[in-house]
mmCIF file of C-alpha atoms and ligand atoms in Angstrom:
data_model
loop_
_atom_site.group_PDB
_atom_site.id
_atom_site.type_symbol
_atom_site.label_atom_id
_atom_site.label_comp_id
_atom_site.label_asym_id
_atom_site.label_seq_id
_atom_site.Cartn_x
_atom_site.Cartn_y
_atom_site.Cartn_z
ATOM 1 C CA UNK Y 1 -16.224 23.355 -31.125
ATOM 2 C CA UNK Y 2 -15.574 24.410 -34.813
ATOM 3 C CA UNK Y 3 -12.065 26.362 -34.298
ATOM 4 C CA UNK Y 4 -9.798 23.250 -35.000
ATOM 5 C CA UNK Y 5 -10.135 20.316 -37.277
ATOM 6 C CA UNK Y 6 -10.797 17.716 -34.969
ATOM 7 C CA UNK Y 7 -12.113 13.848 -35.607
ATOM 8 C CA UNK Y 8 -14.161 11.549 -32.796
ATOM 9 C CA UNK Y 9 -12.178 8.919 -31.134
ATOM 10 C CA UNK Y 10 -14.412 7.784 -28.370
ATOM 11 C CA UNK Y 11 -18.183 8.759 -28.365
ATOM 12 C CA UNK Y 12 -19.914 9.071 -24.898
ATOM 13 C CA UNK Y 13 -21.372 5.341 -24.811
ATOM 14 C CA UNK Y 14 -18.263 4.157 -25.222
ATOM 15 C CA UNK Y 15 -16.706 6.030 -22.334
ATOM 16 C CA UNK Y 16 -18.930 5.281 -20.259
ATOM 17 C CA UNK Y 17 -18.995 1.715 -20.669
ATOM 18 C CA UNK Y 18 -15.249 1.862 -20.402
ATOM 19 C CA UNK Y 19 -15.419 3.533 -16.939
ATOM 20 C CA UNK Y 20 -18.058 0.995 -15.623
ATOM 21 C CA UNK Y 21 -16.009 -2.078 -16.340
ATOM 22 C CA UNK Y 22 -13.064 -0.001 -14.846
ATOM 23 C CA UNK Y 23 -15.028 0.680 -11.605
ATOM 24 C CA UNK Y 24 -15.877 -2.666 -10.922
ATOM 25 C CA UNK Y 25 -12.498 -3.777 -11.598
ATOM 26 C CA UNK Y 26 -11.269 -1.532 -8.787
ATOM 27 C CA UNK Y 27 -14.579 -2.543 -7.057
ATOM 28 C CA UNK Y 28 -13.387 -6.049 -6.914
ATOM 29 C CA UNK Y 29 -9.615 -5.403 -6.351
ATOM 30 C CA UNK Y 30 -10.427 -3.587 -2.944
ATOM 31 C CA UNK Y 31 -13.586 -5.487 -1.834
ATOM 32 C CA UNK Y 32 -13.342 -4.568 1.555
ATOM 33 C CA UNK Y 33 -11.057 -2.071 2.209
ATOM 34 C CA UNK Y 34 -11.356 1.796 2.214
ATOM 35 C CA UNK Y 35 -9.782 3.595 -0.804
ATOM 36 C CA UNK Y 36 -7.889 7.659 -0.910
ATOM 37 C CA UNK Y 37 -8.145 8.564 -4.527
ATOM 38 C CA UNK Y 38 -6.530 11.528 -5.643
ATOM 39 C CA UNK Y 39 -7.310 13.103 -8.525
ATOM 40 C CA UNK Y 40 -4.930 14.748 -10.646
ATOM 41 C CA UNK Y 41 -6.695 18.502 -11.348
ATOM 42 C CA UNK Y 42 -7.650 19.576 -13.941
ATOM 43 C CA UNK Y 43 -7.973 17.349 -16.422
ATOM 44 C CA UNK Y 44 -8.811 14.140 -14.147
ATOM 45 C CA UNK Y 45 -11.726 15.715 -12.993
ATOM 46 C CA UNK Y 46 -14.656 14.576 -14.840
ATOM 47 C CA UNK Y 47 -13.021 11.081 -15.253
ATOM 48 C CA UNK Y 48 -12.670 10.865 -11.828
ATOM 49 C CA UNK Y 49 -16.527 12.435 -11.096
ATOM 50 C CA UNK Y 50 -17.992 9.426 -13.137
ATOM 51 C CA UNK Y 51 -15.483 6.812 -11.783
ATOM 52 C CA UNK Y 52 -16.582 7.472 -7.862
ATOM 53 C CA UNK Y 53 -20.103 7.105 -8.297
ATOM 54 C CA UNK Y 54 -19.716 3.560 -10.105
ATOM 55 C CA UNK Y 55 -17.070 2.533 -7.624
ATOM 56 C CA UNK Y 56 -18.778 0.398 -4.345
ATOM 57 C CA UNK Y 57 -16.231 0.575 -1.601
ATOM 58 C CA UNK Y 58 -15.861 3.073 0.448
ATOM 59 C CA UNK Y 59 -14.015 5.805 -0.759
ATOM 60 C CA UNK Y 60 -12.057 9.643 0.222
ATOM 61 C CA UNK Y 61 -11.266 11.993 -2.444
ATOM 62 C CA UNK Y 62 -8.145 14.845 -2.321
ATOM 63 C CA UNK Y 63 -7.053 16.418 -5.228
ATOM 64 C CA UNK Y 64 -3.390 17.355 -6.341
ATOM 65 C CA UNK Y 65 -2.074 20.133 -9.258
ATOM 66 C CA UNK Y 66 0.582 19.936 -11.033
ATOM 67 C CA UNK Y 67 1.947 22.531 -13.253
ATOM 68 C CA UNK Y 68 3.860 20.686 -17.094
ATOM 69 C CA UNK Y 69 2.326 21.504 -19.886
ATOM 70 C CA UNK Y 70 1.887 25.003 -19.855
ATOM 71 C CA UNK Y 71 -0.594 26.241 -22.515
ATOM 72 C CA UNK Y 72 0.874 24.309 -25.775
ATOM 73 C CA UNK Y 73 0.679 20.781 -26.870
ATOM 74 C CA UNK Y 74 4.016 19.742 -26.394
ATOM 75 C CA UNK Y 75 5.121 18.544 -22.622
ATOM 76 C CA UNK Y 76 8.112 21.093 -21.248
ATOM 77 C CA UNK Y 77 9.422 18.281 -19.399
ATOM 78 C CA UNK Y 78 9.723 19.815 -16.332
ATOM 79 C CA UNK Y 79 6.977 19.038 -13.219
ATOM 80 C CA UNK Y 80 5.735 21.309 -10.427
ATOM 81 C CA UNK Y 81 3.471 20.911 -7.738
ATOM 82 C CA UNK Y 82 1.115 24.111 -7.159
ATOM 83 C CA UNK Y 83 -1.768 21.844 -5.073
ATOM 84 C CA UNK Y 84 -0.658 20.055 -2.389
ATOM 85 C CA UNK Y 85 -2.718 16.648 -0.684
ATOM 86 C CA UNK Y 86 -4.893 17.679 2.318
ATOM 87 C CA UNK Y 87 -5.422 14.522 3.269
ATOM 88 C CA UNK Y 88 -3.680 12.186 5.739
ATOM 89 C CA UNK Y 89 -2.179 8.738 3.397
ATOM 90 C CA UNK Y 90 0.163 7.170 5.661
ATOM 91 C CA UNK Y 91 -0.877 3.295 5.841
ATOM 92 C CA UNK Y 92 -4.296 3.844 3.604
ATOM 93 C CA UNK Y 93 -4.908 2.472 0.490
ATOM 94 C CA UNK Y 94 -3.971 5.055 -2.271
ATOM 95 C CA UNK Y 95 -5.059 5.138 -6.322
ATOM 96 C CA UNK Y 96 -4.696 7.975 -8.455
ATOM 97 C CA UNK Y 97 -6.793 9.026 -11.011
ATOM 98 C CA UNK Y 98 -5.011 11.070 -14.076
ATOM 99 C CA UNK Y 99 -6.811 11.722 -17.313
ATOM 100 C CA UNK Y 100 -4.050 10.703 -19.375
ATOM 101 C CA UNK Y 101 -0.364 9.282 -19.197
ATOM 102 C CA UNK Y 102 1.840 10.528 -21.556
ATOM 103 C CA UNK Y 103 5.471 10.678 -21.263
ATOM 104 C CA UNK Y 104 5.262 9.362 -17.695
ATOM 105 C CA UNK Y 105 7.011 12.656 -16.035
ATOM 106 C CA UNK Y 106 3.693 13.635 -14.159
ATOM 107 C CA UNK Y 107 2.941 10.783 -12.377
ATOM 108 C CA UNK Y 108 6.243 9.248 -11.913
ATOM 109 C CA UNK Y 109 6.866 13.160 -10.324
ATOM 110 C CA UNK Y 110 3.667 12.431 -7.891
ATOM 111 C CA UNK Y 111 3.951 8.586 -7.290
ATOM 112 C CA UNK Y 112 7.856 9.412 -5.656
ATOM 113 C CA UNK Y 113 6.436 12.483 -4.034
ATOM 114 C CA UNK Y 114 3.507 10.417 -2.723
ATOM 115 C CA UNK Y 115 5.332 7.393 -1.309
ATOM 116 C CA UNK Y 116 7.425 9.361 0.680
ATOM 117 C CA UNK Y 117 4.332 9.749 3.163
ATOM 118 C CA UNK Y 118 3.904 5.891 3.483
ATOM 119 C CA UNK Y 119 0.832 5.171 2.465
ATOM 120 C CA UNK Y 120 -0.482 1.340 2.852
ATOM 121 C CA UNK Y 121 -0.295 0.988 -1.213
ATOM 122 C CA UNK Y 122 -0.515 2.991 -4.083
ATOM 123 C CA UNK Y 123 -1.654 2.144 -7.639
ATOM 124 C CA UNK Y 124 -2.519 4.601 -10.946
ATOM 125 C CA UNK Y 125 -5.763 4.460 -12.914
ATOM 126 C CA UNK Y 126 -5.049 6.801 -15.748
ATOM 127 C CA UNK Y 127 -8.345 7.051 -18.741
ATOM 128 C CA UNK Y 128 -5.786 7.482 -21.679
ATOM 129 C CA UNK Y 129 -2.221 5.846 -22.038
ATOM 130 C CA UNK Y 130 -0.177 6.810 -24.546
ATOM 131 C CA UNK Y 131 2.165 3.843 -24.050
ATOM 132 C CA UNK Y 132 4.524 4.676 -27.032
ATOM 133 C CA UNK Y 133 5.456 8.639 -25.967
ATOM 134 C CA UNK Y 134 7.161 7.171 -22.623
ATOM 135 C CA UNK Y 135 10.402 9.417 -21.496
ATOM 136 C CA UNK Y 136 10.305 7.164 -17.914
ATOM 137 C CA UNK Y 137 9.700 3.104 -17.326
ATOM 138 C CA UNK Y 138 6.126 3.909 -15.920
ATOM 139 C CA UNK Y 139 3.204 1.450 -16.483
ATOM 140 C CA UNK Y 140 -0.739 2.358 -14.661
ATOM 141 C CA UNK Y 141 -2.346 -0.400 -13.001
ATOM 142 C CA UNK Y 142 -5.443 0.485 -14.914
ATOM 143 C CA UNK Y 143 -6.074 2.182 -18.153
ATOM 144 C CA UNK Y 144 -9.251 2.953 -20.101
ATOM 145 C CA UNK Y 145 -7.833 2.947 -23.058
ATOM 146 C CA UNK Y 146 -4.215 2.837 -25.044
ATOM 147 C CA UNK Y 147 -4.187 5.467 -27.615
ATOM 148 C CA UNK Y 148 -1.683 6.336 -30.408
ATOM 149 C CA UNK Y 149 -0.131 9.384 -30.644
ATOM 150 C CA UNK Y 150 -1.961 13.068 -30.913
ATOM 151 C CA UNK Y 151 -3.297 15.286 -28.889
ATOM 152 C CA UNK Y 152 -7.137 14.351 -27.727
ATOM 153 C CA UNK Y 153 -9.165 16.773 -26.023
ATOM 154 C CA UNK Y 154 -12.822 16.357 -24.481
ATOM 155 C CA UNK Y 155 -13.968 14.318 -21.221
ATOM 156 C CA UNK Y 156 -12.075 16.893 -19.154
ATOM 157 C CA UNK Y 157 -9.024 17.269 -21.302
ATOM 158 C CA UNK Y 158 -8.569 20.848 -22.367
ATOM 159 C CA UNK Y 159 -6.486 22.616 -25.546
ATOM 160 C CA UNK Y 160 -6.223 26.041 -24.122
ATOM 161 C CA UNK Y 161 -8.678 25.633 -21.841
ATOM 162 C CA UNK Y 162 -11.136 24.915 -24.994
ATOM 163 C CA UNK Y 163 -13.100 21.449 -25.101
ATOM 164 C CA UNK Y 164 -13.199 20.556 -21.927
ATOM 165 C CA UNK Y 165 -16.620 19.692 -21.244
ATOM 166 C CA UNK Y 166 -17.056 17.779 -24.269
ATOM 167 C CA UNK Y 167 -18.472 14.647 -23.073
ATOM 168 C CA UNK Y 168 -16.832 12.777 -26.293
ATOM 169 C CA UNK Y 169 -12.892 12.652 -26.480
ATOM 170 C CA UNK Y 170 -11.783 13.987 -30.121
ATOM 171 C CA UNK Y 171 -8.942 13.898 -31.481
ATOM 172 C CA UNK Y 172 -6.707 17.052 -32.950
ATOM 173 C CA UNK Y 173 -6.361 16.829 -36.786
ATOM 174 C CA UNK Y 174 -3.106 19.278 -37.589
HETATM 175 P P1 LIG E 1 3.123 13.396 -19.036
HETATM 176 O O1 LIG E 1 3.823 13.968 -17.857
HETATM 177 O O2 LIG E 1 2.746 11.942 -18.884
HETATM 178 O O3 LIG E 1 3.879 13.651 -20.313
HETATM 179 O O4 LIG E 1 1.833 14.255 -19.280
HETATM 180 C C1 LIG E 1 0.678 14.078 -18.624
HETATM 181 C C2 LIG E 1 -0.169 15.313 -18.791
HETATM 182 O O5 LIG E 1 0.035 15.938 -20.059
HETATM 183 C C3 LIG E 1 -1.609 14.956 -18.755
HETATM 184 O O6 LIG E 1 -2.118 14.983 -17.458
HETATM 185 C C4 LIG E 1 -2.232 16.051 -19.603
HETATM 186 O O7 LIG E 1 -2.486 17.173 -18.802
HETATM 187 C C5 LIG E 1 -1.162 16.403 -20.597
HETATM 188 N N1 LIG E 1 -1.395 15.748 -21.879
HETATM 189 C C6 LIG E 1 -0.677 14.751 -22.447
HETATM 190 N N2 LIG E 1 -1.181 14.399 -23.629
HETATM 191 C C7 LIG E 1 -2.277 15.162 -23.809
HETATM 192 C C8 LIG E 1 -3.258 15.246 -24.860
HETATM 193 O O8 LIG E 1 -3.252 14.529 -25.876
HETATM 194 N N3 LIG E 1 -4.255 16.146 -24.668
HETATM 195 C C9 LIG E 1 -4.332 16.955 -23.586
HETATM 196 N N4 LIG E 1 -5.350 17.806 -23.515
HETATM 197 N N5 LIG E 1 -3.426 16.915 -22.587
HETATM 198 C C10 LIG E 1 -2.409 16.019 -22.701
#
């Protein structure tokens, strides 16, 4: 962890509370009903790990990939998908889980994509929002936290593939 000058922004404790309180938000928005989340790989993956096992409905996962960023720090702008759904979402209740909304290009790219198979209802729990880098009108339905702008890594988000499995999110100092 000592190749780039990097500060704390959320420790652990903090992250954890944050995804408990998010949990049972969900927990009580879909009291009795069965959620589909998708997970956005990679990044969402560890958010998305400690969100199902706080969440009390029932609940399928799928995962989707999508291909932006490439290997930099700085969003290409253009969207691919390389991982496709596997499950059936036509009529079921639908929230994806994304480690962090930046310009809005990703998941407005997999919300359209998505609602073309009809699913019952679809809503966005991202951990990070960015709110001021928008490129697209796109708001989640729940967020963990609004951050300014920077590049963060830890809790799943990677800088060339580095940091990762951090279980505190830093910050990049340039
Ligand atoms: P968007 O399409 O909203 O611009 O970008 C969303 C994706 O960009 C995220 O899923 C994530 O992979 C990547 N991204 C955006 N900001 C950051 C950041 O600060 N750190 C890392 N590691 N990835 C980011």
């Amino acid at each position: 962890m000592d190749e780039i000058v990097k500060e704390i922004l959320f420790p652990r404790a903090a992250i954890q509370k944050r995804v408990r309180e998010l949990a049972d938000q969900i927990s009580k928005d879909y009291a009795g009903r069965e959620l589909v989340i998708i997970g956005v790989l990679k990044g969402a993956f560890i958010f998305m790990a400690d969100l199902v096992r706080e969440i009390s409905v029932p609940c399928r996962v799928d995962f989707t990939r999508l291909a932006s960023y490439g290997a930099g720090s700085d969003s290409s702008g253009k969207v691919v998908m390389t991982k496709d759904i596997e499950t059936s979402i036509k009529g079921k209740d639908i929230l994806i889980v994304e480690d962090i909304l930046d310009t809005g290009l990703t998941l407005q790219y997999v919300v359209n994509w998505l609602k073309e198979r009809n699913p019952n209802s679809l809503k966005i729990c991202v951990f990070l929002d960015k709110r001021k880098r928008r490129k697209v009108s796109f708001e989640a339905d729940y967020v963990g936290f609004t951050i300014d702008d920077g590049f963060v890594v830890g809790y799943g988000l990677d800088f060339n593939e580095k940091y990762r499995f951090s279980p505190d999110i830093y910050v990049i100092k340039q």
